[in-house]
PDB file of C-alpha atoms and ligand atoms in Angstrom:
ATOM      1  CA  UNK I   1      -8.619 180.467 227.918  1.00  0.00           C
ATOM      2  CA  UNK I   2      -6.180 182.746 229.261  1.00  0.00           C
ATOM      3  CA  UNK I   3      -5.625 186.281 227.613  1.00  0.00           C
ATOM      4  CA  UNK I   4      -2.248 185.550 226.180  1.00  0.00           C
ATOM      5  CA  UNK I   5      -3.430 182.630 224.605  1.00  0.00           C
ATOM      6  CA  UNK I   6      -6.430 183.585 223.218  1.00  0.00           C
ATOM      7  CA  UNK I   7      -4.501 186.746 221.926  1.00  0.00           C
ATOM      8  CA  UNK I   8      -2.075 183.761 220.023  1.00  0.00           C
ATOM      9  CA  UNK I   9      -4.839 182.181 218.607  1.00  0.00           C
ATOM     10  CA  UNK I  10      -6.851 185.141 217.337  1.00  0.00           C
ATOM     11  CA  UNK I  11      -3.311 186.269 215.794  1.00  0.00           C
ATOM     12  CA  UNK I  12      -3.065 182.945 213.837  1.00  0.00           C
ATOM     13  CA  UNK I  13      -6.345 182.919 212.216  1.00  0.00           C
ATOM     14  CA  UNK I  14      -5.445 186.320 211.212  1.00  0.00           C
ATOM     15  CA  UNK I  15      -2.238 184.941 209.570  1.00  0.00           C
ATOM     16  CA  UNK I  16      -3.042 184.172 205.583  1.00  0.00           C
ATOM     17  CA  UNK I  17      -2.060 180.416 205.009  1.00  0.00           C
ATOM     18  CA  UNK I  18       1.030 180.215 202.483  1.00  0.00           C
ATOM     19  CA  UNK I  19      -0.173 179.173 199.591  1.00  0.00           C
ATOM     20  CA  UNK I  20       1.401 176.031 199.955  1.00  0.00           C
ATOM     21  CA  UNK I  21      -0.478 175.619 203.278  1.00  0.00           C
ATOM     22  CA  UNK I  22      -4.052 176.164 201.490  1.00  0.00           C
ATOM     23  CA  UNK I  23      -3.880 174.314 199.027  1.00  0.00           C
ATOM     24  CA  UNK I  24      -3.145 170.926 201.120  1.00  0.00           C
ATOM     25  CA  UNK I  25      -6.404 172.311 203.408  1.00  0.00           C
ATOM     26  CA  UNK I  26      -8.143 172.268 200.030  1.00  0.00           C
ATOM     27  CA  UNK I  27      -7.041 169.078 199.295  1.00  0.00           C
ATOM     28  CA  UNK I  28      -7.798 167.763 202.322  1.00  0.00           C
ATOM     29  CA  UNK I  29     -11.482 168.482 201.762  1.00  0.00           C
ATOM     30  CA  UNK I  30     -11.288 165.319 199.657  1.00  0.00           C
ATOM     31  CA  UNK I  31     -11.923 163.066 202.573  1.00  0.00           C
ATOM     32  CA  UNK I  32     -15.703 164.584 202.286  1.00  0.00           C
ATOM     33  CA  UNK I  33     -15.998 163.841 198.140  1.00  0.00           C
ATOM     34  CA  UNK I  34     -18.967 161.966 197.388  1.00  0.00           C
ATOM     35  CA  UNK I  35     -16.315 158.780 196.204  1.00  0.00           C
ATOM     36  CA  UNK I  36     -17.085 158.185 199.897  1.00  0.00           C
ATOM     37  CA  UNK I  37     -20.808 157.882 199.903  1.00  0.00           C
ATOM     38  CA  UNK I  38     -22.354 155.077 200.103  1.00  0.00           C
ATOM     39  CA  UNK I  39     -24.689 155.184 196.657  1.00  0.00           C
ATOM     40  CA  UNK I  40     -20.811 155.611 194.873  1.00  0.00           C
ATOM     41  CA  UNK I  41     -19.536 152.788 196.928  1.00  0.00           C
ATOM     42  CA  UNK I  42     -21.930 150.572 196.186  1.00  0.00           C
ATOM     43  CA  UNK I  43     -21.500 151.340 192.297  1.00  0.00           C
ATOM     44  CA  UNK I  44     -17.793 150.708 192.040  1.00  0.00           C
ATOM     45  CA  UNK I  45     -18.248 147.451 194.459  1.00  0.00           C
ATOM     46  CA  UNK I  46     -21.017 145.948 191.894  1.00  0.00           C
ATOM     47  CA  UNK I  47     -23.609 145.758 193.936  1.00  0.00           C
ATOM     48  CA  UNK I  48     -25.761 148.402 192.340  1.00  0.00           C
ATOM     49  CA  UNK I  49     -28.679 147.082 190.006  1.00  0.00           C
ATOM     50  CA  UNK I  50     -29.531 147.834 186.883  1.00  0.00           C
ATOM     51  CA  UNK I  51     -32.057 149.917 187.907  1.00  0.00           C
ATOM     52  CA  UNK I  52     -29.664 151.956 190.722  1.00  0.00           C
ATOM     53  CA  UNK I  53     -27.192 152.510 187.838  1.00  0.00           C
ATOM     54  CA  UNK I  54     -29.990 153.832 185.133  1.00  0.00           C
ATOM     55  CA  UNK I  55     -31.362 156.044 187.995  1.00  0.00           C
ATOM     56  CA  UNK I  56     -27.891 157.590 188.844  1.00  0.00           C
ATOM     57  CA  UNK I  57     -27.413 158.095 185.064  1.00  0.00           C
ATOM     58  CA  UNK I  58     -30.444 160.034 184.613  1.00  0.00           C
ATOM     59  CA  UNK I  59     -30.578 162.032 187.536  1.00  0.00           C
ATOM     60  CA  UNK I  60     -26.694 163.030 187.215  1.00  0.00           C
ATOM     61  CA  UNK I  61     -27.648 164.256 183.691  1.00  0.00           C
ATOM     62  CA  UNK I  62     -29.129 167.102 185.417  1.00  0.00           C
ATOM     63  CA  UNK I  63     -25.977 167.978 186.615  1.00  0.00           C
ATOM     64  CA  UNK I  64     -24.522 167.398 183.125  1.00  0.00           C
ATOM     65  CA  UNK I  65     -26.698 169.851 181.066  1.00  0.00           C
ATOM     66  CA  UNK I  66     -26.245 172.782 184.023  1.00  0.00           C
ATOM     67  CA  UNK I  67     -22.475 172.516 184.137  1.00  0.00           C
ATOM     68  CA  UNK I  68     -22.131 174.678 181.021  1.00  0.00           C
ATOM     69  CA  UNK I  69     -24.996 177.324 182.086  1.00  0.00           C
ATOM     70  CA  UNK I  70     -23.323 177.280 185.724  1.00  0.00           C
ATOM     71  CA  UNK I  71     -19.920 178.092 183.501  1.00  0.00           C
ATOM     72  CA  UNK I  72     -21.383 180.633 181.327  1.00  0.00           C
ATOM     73  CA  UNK I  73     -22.928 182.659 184.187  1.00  0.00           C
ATOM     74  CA  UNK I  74     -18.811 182.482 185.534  1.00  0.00           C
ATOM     75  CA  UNK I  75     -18.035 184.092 182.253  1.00  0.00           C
ATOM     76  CA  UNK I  76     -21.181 186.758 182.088  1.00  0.00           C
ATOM     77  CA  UNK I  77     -20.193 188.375 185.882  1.00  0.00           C
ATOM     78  CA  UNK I  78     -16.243 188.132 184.733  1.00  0.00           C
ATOM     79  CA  UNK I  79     -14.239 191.329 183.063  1.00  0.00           C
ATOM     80  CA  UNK I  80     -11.166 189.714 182.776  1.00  0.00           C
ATOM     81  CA  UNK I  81     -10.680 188.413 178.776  1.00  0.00           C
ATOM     82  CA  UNK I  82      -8.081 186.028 179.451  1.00  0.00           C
ATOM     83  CA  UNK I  83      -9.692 184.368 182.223  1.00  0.00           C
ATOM     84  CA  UNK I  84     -12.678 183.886 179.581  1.00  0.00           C
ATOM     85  CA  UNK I  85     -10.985 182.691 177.212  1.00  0.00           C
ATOM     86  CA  UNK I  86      -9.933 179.961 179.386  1.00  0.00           C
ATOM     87  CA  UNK I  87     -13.006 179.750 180.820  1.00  0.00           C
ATOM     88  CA  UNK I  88     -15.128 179.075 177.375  1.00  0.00           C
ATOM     89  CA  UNK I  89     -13.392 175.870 176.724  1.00  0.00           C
ATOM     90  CA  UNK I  90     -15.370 173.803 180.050  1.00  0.00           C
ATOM     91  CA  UNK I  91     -18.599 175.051 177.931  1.00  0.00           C
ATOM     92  CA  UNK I  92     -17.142 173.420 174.595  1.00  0.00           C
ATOM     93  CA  UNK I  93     -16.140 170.429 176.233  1.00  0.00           C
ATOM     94  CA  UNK I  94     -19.630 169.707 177.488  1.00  0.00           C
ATOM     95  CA  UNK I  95     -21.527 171.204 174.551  1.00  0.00           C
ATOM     96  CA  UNK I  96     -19.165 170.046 172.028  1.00  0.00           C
ATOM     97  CA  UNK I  97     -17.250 172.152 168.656  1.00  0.00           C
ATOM     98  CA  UNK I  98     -15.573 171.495 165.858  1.00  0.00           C
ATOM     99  CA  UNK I  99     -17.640 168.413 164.783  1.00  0.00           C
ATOM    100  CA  UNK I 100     -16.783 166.959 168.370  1.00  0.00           C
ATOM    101  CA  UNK I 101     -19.609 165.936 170.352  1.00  0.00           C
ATOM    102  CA  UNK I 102     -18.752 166.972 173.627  1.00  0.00           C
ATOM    103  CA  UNK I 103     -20.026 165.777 177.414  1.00  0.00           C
ATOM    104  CA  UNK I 104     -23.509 166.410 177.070  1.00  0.00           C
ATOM    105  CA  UNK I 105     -23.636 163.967 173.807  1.00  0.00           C
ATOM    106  CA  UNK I 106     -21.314 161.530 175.726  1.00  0.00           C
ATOM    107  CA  UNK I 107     -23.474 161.022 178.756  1.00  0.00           C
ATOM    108  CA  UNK I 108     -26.578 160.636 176.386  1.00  0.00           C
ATOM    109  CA  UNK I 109     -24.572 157.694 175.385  1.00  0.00           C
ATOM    110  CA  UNK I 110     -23.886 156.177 178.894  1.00  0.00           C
ATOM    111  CA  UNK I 111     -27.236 156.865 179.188  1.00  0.00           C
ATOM    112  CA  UNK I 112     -28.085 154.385 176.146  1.00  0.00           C
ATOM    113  CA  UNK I 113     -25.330 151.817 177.494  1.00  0.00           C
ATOM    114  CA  UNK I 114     -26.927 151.541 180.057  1.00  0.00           C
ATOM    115  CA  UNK I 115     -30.394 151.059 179.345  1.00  0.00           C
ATOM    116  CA  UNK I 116     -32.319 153.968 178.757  1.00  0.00           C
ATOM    117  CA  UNK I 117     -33.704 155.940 175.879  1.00  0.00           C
ATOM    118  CA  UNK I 118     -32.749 159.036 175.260  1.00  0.00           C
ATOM    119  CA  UNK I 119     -35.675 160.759 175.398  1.00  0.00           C
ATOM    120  CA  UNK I 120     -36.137 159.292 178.503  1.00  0.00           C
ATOM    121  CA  UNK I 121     -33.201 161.105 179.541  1.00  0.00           C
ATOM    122  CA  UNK I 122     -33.930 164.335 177.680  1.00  0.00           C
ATOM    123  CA  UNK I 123     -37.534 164.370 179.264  1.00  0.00           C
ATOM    124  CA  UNK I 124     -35.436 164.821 183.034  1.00  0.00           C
ATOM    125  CA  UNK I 125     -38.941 162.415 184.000  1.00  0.00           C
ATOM    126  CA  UNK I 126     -36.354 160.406 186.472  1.00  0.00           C
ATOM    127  CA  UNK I 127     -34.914 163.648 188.044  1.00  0.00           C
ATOM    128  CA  UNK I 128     -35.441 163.241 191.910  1.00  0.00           C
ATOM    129  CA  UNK I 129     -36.715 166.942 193.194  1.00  0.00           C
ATOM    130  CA  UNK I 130     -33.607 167.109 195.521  1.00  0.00           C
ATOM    131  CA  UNK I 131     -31.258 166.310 192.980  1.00  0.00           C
ATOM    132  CA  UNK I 132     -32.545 169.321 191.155  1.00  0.00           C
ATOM    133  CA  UNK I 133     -32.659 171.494 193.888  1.00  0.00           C
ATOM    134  CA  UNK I 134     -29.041 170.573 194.804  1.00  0.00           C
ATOM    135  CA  UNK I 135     -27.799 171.082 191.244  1.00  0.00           C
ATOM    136  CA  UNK I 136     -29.845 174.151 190.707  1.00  0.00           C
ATOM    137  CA  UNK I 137     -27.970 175.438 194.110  1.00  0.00           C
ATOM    138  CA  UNK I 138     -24.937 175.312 192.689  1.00  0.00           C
ATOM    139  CA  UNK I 139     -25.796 177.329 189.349  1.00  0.00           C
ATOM    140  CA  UNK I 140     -27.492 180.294 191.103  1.00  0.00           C
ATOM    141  CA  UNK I 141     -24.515 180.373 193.734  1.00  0.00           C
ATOM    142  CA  UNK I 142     -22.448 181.242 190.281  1.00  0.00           C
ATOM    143  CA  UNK I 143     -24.814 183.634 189.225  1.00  0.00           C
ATOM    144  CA  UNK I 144     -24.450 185.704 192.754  1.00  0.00           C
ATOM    145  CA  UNK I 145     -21.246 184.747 193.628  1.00  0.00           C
ATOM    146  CA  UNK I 146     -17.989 186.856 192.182  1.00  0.00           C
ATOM    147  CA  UNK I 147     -16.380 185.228 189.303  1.00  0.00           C
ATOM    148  CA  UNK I 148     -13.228 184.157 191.387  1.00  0.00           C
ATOM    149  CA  UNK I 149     -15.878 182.740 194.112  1.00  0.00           C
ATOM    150  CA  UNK I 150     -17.397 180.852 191.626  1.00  0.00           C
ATOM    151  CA  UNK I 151     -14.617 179.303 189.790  1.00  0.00           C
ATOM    152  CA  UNK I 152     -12.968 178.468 193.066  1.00  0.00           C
ATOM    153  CA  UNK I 153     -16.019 176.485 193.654  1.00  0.00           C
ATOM    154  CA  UNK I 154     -15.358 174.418 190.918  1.00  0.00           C
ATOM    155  CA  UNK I 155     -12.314 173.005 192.756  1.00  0.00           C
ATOM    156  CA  UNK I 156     -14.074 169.528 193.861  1.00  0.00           C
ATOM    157  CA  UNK I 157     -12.713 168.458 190.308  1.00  0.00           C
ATOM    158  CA  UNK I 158      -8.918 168.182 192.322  1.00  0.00           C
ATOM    159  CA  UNK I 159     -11.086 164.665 193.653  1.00  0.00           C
ATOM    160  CA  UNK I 160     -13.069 163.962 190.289  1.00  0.00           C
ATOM    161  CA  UNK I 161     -10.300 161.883 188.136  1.00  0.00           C
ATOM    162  CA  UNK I 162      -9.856 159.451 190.585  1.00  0.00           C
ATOM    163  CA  UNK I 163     -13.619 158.682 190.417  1.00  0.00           C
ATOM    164  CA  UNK I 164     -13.955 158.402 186.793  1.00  0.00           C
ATOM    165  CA  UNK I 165     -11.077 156.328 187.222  1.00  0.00           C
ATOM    166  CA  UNK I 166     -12.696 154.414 189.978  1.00  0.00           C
ATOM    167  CA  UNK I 167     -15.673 153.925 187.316  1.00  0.00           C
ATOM    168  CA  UNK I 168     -13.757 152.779 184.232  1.00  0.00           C
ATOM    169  CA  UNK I 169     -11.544 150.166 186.723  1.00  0.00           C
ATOM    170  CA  UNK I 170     -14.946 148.452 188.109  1.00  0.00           C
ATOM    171  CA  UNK I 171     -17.857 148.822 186.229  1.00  0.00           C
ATOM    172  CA  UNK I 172     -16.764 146.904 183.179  1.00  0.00           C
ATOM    173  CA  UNK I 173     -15.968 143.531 185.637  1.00  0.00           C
ATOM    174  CA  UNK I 174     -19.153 144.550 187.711  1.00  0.00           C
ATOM    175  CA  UNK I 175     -21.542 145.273 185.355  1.00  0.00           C
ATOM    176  CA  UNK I 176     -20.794 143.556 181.605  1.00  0.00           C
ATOM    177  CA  UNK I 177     -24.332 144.137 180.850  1.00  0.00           C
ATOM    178  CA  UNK I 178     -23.330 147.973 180.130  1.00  0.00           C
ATOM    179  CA  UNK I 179     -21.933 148.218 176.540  1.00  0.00           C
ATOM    180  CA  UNK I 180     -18.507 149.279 176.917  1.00  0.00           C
ATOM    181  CA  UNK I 181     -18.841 152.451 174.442  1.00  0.00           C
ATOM    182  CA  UNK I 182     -20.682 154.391 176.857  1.00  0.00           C
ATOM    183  CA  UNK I 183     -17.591 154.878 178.662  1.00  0.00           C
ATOM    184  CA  UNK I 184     -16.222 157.604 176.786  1.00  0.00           C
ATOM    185  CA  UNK I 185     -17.283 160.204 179.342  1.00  0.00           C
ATOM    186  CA  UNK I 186     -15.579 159.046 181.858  1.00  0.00           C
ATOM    187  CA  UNK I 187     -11.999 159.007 179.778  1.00  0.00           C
ATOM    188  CA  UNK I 188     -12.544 162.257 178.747  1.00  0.00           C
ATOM    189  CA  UNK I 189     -13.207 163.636 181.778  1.00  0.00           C
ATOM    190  CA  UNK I 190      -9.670 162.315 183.266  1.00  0.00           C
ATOM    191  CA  UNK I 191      -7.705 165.174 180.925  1.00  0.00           C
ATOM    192  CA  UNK I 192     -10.221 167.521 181.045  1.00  0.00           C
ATOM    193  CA  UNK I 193     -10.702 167.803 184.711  1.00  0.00           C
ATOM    194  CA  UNK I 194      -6.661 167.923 185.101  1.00  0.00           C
ATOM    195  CA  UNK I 195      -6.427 170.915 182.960  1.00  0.00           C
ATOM    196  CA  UNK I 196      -9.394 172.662 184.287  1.00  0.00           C
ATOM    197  CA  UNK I 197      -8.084 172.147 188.192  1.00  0.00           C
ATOM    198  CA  UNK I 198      -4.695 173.680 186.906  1.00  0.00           C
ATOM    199  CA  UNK I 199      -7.112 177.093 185.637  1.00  0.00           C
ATOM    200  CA  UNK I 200      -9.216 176.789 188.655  1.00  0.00           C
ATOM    201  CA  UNK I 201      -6.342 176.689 191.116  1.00  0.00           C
ATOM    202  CA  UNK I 202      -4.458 178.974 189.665  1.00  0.00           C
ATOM    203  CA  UNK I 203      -6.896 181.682 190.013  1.00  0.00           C
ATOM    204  CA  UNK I 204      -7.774 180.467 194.329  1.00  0.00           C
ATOM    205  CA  UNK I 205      -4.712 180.870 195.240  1.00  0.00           C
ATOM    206  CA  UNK I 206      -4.212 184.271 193.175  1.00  0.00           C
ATOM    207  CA  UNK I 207      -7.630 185.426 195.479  1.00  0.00           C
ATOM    208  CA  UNK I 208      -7.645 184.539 198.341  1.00  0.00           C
ATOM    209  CA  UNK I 209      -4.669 186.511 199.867  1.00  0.00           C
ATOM    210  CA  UNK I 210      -6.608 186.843 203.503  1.00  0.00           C
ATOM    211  CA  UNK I 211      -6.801 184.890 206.103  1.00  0.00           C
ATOM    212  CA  UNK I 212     -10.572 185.493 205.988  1.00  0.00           C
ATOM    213  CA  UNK I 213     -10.819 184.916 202.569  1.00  0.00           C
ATOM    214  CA  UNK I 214      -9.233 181.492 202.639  1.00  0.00           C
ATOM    215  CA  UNK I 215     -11.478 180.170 205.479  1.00  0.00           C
ATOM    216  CA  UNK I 216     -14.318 181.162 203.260  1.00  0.00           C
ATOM    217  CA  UNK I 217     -12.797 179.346 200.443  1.00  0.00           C
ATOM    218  CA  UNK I 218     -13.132 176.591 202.618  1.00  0.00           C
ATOM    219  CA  UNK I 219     -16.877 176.801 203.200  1.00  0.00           C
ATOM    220  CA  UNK I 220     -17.437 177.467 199.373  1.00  0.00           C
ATOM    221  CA  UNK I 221     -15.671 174.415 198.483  1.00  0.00           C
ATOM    222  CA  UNK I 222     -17.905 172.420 201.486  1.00  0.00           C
ATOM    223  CA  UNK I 223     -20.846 174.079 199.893  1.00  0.00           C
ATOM    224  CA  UNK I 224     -19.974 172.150 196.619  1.00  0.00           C
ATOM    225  CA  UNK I 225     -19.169 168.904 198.565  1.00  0.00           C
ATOM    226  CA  UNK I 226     -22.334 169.399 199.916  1.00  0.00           C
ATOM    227  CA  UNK I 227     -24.073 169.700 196.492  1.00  0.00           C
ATOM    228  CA  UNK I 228     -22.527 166.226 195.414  1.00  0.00           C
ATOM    229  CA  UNK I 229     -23.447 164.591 198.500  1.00  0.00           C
ATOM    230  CA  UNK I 230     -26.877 165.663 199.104  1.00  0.00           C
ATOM    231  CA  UNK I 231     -27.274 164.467 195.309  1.00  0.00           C
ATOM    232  CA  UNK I 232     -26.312 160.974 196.205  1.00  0.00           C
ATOM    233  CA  UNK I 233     -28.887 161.419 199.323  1.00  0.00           C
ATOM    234  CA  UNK I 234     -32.229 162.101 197.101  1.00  0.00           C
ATOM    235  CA  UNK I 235     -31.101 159.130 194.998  1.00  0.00           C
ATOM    236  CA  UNK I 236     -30.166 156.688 198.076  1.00  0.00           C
ATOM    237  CA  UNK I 237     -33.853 157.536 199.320  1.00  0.00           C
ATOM    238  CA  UNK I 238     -35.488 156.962 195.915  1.00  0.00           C
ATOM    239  CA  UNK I 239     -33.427 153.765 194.550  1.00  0.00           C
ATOM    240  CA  UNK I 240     -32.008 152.015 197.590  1.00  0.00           C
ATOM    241  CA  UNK I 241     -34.314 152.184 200.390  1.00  0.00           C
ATOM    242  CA  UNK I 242     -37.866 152.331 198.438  1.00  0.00           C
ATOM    243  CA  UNK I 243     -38.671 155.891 199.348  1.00  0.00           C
ATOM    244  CA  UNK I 244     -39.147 158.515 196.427  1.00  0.00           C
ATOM    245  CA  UNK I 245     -40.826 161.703 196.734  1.00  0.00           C
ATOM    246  CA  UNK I 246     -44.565 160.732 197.669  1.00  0.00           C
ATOM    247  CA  UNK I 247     -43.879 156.598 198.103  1.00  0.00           C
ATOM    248  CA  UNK I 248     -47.013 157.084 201.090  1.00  0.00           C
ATOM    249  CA  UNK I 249     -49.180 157.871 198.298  1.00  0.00           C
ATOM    250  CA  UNK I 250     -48.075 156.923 195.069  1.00  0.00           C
ATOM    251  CA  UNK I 251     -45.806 155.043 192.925  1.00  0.00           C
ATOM    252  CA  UNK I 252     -45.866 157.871 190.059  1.00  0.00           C
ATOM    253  CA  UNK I 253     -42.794 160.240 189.507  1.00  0.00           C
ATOM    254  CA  UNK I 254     -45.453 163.145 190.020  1.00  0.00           C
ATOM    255  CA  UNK I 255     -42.860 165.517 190.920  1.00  0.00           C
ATOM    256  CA  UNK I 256     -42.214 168.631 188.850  1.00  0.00           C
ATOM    257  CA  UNK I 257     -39.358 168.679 185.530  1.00  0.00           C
ATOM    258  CA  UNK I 258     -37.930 171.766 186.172  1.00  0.00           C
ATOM    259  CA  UNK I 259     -39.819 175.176 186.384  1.00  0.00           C
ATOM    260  CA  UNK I 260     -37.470 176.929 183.529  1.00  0.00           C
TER     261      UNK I 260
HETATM  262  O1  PQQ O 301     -18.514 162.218 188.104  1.00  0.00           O
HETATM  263  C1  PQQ O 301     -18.202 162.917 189.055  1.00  0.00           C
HETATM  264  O2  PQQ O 301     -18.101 162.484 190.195  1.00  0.00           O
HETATM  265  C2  PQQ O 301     -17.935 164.346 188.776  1.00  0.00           C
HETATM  266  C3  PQQ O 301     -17.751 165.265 189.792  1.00  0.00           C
HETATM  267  C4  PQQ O 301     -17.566 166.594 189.456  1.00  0.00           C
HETATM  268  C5  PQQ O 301     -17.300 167.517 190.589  1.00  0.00           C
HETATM  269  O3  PQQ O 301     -16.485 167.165 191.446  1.00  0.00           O
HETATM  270  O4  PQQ O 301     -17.915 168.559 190.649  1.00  0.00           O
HETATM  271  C6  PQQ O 301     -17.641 166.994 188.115  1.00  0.00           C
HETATM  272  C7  PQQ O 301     -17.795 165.982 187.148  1.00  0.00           C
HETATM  273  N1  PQQ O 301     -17.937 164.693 187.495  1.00  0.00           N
HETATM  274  C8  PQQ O 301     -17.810 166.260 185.769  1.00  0.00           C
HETATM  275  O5  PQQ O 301     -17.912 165.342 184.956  1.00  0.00           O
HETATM  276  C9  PQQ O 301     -17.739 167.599 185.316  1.00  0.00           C
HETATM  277  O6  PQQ O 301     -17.769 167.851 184.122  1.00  0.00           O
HETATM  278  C10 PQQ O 301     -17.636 168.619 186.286  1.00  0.00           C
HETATM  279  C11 PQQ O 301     -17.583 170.000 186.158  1.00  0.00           C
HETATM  280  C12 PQQ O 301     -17.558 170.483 187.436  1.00  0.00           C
HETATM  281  C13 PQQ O 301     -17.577 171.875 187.901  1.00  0.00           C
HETATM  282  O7  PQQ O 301     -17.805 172.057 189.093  1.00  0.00           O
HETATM  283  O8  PQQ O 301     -17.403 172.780 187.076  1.00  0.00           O
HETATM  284  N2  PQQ O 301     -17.547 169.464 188.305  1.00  0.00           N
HETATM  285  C14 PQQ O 301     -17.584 168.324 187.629  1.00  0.00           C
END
């Protein structure tokens, strides 16, 4: 590269992106959601079985229950009030107030609707080892991270209504084995996520004023991407291809539940 130009192109990553500018880059990330991997695929096209869609169910439940205790470490490391008080309602949604049952109580019920008890559920006994580790990545980045680094992380909801979407189009023609109530988690999520990507955007773009600072956005947010697909990638091993943790040696889930 000549000087002149490389002097050009050092200039324009120092240039901050207008804020119109990042967020289409951080929209654009949604060409890497996990709607595109194959274990998702395969669920909205049908061809999951019973026994791909109860393992899916149980392992994401992991992610369900650390949602709230990846939002409450957001809150402990932040000193703005008003942010928090924002902030508090993703735990109530998930946890439930007011006589409302909230996400967590919801999921138990796809969880039912599907096929599986819920102690079954509760007991995390189906929870693949790098489902957990991919999950638990995610919480202790928000324990580390600054608040506004962590809540900009959260950002891979812009993709997530048009996958609970996805869900409640297909699965009922796909799968009519699954009673139909367990779907509420899915329609709640399609409000819930909108308002929470308004909170969570509002605050990236207030941040990251920097060139610098916006590529790094970038990473975070492929960091989370990451977390969702790598997910799908434990379970594709265990419940598609026949290969769980220790399938050379045994058939057992022998693998630990969580060292908390
Ligand atoms: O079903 C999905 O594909 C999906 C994805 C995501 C996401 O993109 O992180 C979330 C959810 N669901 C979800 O239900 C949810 O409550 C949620 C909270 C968050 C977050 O990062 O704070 N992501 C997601």
């Amino acid at each position: 590269m000549n000087s002149s130009v490389q002097q050009s192109a050092e200039q324009s990553l120092q240039t901050p992106l207008t804020p119109q500018a990042f967020e289409a880059a951080l929209r654009a990330k949604g060409d890497y959601y996990h709607i595109h991997h194959p274990f998702h695929r395969a669920m909205y096209e049908g061809e999951c079985t019973p026994e791909q869609i109860r393992g899916w169910v149980a392992n994401r439940f992991y992610y369900q229950i650390s949602i709230p205790m990846k939002d409450a470490a957001i809150m402990a490391n932040c000193p703005d009030r008003d942010t928090r008080r924002l902030w508090v309602q993703r735990l109530l949604d998930h946890d439930g107030y007011d006589g409302g049952e909230g996400g967590i109580e919801a999921w138990l019920r796809l969880g039912e609707a599907v096929g599986l008890s819920r102690e079954e559920i509760l007991s995390q006994e189906h929870v693949l080892p790098g489902v957990r580790f991919a999950v638990d990545a995610y919480v202790n980045f928000a324990r580390r991270a600054t608040w506004q680094e962590a809540a900009s992380s959260s950002l891979t909801e812009l993709f997530a209504p048009s996958i609970h979407q996805a869900r409640l189009a297909s699965w009922p023609e796909h799968y009519p084995w699954i009673d139909a109530s367990g779907y509420q988690y899915f329609r709640s999520r399609l409000t819930e996520a909108r308002r929470d990507v308004e909170h969570g955007l509002a605050i990236t773009l207030q941040h990251y004023q920097t060139r610098a600072g916006q590529e790094r956005m970038l990473e975070i947010l492929q960091f989370k991407l990451d977390v969702l697909w790598s997910m799908l990638d434990a379970m594709t091993m265990a419940y598609q291809l026949d290969r769980a943790p220790y399938h050379t040696v045994t058939a057992k889930p022998v693998y630990h539940r969580g060292l908390f």
